[in-house]
Short mmCIF file of C-alpha atoms and ligand atoms in Angstrom, two decimals:
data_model
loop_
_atom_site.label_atom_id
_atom_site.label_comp_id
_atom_site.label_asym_id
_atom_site.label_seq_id
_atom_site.Cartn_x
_atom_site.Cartn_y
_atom_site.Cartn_z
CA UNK A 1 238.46 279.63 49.98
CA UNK A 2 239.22 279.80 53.95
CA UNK A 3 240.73 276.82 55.29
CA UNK A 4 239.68 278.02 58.64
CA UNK A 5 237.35 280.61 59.66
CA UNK A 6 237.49 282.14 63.32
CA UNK A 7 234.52 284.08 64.27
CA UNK A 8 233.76 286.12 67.19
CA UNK A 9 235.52 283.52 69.47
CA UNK A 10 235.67 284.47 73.13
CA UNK A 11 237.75 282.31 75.83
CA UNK A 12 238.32 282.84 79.38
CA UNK A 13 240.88 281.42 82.16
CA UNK A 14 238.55 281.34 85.39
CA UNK A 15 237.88 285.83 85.13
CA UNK A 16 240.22 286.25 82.88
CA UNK A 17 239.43 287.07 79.51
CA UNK A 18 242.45 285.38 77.07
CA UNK A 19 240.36 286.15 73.17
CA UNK A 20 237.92 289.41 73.03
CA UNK A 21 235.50 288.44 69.98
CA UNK A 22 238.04 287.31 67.26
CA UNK A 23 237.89 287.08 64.28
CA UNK A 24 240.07 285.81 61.48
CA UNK A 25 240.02 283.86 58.00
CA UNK A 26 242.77 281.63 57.26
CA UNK A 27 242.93 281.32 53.80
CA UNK A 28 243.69 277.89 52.02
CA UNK A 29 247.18 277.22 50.46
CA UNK A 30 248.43 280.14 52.26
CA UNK A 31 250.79 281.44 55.18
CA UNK A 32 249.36 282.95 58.10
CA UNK A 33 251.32 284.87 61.05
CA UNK A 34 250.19 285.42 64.46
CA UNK A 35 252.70 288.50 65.87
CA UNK A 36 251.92 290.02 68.97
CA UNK A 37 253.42 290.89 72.49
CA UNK A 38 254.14 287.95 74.88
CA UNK A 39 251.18 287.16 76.67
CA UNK A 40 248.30 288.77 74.32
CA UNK A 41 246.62 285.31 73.25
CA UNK A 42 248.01 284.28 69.94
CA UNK A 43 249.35 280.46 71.38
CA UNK A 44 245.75 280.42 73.15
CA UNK A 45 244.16 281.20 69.32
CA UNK A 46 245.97 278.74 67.44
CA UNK A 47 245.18 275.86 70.55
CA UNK A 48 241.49 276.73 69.71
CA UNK A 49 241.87 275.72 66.22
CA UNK A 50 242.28 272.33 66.80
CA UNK A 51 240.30 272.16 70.27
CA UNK A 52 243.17 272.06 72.42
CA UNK A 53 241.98 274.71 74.30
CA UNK A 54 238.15 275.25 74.68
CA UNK A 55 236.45 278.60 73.16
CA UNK A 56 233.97 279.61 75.55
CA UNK A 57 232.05 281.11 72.23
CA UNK A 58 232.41 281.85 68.91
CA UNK A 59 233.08 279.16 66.53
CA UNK A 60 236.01 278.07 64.64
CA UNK A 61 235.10 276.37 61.13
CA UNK A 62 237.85 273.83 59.38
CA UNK A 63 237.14 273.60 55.90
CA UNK A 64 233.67 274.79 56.50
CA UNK A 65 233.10 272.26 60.22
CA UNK A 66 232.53 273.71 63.37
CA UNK A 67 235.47 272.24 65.56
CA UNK A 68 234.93 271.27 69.39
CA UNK A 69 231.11 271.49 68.75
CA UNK A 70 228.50 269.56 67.26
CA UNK A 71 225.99 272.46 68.13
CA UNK A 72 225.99 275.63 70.03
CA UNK A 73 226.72 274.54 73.91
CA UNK A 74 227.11 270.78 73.02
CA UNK A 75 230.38 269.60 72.59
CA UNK A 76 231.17 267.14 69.85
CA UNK A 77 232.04 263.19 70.99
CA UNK A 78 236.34 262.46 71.16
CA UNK A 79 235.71 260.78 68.49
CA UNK A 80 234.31 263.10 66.08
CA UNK A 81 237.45 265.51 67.67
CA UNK A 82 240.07 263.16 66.87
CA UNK A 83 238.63 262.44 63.11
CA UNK A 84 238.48 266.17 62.76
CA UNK A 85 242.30 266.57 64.28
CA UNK A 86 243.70 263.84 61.44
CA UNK A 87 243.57 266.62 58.65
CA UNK A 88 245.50 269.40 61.47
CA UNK A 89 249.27 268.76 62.22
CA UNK A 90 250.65 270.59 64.63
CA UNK A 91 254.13 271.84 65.63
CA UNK A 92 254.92 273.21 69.07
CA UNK A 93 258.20 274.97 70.73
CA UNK A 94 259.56 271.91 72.16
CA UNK A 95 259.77 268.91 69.81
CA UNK A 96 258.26 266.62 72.58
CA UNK A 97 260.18 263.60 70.65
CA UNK A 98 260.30 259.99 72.50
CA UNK A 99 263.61 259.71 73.41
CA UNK A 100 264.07 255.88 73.77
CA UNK A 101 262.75 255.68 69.84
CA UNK A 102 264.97 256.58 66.69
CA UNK A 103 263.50 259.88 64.48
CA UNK A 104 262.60 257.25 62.31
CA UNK A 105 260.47 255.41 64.83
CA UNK A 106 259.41 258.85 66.22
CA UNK A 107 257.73 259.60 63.07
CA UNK A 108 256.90 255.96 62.08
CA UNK A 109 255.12 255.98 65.44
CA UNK A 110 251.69 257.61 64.83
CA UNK A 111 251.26 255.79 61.15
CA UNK A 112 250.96 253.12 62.83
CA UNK A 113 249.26 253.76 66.06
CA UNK A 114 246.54 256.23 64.39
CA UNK A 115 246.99 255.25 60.83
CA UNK A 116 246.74 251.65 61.27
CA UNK A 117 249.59 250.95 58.54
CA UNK A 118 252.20 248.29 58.98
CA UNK A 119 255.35 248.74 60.57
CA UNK A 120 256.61 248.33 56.61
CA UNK A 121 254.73 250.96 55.36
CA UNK A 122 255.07 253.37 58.10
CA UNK A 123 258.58 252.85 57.90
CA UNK A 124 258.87 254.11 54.27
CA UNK A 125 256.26 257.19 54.94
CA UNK A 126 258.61 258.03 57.46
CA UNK A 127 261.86 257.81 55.59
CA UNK A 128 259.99 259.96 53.34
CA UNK A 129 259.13 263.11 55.27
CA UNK A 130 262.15 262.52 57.11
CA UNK A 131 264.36 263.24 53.41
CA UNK A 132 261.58 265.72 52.55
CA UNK A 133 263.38 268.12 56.16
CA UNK A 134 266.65 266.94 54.96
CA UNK A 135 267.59 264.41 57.39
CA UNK A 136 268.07 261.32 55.46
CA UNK A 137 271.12 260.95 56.61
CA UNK A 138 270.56 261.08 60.96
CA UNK A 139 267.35 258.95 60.30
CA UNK A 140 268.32 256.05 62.39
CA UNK A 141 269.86 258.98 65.17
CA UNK A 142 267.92 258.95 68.61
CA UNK A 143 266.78 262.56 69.69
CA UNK A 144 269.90 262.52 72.21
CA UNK A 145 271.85 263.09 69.14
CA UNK A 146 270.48 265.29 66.93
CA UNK A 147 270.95 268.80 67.45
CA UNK A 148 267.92 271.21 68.68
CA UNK A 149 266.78 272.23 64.87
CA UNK A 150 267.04 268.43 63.69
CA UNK A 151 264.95 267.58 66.72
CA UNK A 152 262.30 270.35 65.61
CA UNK A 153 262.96 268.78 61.48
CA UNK A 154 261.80 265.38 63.06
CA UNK A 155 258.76 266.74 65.04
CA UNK A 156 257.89 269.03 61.32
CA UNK A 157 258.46 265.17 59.36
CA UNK A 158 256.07 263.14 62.45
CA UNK A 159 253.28 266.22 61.59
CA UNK A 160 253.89 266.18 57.33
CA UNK A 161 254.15 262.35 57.44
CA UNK A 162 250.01 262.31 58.72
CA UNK A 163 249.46 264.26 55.40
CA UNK A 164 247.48 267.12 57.02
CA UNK A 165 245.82 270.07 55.37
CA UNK A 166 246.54 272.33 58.05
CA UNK A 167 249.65 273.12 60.05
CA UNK A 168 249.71 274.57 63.07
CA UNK A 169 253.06 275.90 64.42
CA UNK A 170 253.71 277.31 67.52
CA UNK A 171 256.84 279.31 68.07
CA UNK A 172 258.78 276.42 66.67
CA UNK A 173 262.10 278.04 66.54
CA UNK A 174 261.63 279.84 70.02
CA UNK A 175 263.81 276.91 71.90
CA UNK A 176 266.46 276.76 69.19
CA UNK A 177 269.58 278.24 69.25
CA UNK A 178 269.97 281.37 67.01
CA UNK A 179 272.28 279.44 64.71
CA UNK A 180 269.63 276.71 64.27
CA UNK A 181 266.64 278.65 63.85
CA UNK A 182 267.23 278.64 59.67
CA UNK A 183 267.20 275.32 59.27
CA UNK A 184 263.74 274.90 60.54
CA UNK A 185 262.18 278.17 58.99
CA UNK A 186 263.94 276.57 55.61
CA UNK A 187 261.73 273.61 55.89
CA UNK A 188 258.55 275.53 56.58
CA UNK A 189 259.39 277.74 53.60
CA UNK A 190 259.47 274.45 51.29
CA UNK A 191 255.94 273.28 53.08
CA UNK A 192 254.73 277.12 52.49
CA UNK A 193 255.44 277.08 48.58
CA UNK A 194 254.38 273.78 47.80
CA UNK A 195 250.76 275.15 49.40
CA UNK A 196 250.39 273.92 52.50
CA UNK A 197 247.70 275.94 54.62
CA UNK A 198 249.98 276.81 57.79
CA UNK A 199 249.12 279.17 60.90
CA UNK A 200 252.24 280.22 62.35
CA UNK A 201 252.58 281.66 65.80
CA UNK A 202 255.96 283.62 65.84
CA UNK A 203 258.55 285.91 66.79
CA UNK A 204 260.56 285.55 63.40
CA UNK A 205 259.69 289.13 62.26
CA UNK A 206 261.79 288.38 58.71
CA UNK A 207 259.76 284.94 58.55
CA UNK A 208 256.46 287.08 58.96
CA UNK A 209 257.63 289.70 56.57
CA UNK A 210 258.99 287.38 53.55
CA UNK A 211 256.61 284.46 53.68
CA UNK A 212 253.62 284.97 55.09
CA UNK A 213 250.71 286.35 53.06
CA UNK A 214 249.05 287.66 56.04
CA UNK A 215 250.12 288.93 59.19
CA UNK A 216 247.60 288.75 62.17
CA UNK A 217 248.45 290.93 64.71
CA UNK A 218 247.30 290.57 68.31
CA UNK A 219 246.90 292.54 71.43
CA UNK A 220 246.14 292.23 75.15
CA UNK A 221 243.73 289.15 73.27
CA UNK A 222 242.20 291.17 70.64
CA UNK A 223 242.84 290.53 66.85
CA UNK A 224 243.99 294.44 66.26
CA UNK A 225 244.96 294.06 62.62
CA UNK A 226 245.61 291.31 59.88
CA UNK A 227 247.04 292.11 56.20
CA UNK A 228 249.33 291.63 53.96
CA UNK A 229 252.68 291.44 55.50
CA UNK A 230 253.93 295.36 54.29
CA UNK A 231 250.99 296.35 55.25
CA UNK A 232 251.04 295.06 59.21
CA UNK A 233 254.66 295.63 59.29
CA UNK A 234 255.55 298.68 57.17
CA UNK A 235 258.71 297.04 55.23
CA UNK A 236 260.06 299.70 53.31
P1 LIG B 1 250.97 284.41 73.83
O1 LIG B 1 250.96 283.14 73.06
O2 LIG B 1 250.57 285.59 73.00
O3 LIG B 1 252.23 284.65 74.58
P2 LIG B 1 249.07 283.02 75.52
O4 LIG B 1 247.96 282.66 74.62
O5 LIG B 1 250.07 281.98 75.89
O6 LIG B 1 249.81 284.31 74.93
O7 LIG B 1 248.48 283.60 76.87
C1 LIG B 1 247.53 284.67 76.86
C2 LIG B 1 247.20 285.01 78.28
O8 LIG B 1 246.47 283.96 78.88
C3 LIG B 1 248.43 285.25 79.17
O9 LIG B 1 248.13 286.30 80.06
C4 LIG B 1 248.56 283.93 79.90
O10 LIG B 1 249.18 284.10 81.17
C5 LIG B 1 247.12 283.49 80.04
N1 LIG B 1 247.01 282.02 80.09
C6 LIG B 1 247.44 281.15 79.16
N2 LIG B 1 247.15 279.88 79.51
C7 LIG B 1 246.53 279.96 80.70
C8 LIG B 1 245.97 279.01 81.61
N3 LIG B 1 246.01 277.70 81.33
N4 LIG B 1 245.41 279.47 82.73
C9 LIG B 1 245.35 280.78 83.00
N5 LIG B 1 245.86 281.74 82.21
C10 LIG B 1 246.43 281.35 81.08
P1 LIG B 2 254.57 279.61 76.39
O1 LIG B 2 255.29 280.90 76.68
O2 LIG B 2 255.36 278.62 75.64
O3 LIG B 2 253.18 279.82 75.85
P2 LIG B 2 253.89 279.44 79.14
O4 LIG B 2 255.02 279.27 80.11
O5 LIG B 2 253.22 280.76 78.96
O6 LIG B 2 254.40 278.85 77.77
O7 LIG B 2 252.75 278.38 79.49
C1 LIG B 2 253.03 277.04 79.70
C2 LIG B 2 251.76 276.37 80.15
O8 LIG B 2 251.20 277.06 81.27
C3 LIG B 2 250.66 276.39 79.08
O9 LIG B 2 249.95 275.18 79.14
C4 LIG B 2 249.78 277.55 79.47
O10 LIG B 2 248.44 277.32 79.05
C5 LIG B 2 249.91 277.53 80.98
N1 LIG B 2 249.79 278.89 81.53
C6 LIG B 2 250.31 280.02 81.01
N2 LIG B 2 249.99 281.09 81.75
C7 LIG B 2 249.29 280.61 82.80
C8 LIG B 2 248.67 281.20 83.93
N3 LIG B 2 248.70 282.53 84.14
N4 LIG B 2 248.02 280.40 84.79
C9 LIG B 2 247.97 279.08 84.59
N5 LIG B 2 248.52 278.46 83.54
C10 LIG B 2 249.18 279.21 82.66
#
């Protein structure tokens, strides 16, 4: 079964034309890759997935629901958006983490606000996901110090802790140090095998090669190619 299905979308900046007619399925419980040359679309793509960014047309189906659209032209109401966002966690290149607020309280943060659980039980969930990226330990550490890859664990536990079906990363290890970039594509190895559905933007070519099940290559903002990994990138 797709987890997300991406048909013919178009989307243009003012005259210029970001996504020419793509089309891609995202299958459930699996990895998916978006490679391509700076500038061809693929952080665009994924920001259509969960309405970020508007498609101009096209339509994008989560688990089978047109997203950003209750019809074709008629936009759906913020709150039918924001119901439809709940199941779609998202990961971006910098951790945007509150930095007056512990990673505990960081991730604690939108159980409560969004979730409506107690400060209690939010609390817990967040202690959770924050031993599930390995940072029992710094839990009670502000942002300020924790280094770049625990900042991007925290932002990963805040996105797991909503218990989404889909995970949206992009770039996530593009502001990171080299030396902390392993850390992070650890973690999202652990989400990848336990099943979660993930779309990941990226310039990791190992990452790509090793654990994604397909590789969607992009171009000047067409979808050129998507495959199996030795297929798109000829690993011998
Ligand atoms: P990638 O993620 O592959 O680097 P992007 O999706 O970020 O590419 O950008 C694709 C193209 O769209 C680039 O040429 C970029 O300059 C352009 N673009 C992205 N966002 C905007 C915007 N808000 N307004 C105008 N052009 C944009
Ligand atoms: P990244 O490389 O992380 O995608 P960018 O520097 O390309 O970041 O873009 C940062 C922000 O600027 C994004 O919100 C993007 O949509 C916007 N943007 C990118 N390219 C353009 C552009 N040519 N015109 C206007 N906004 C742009």
């Amino acid at each position: 079964a797709s987890a997300v299905e991406i048909r013919n979308v178009n989307k243009f900046y003012g005259p210029f034309q970001a996504l020419k007619d793509v089309d891609l399925s995202v299958p459930a419980g699996k990895v998916t890759c978006l490679i391509g040359p700076s500038g061809s679309g693929k952080s665009t793509l994924l920001r259509c997935i969960n309405f970020l960014e508007e498609y101009d047309s096209g339509e994008i189906r989560i688990d089978g629901r047109l997203i950003g659209y209750d019809a074709p032209g008629r936009k759906m109401s913020g709150r039918a958006l924001r119901e439809m966002r709940r199941s779609i966690g998202m990961v971006f290149q910098q951790f945007n983490l509150w930095p007056h607020m512990s990673a505990r309280e960081n991730v604690a943060e939108g159980l409560i606000r969004v979730r409506g659980l107690s400060k209690t039980e939010a609390g817990a969930r967040a202690a959770e996901a924050l031993a599930k990226v390995g940072l029992a330990d710094k839990m009670d550490n502000h942002p300020s110090r924790l280094s770049g890859g625990q900042q991007q664990r925290v932002a990963i536990a805040r996105a797991i802790a909503m218990e989404p079906r889909l995970m949206l990363f992009d770039e996530p290890t593009s502001a990171l140090d080299p030396e902390l970039v392993g850390e992070v594509l650890t973690v999202m190895k652990t989400l990848a095998a336990e099943g979660m559905t993930m779309v990941v933007v990226t310039h990791e070519m190992g990452f790509a090669a090793h654990v994604a099940d397909r590789v969607a290559f992009m171009e000047r903002g067409e979808l050129v190619a998507a495959d199996t990994p030795d297929r798109i990138l000829h690993q011998p």
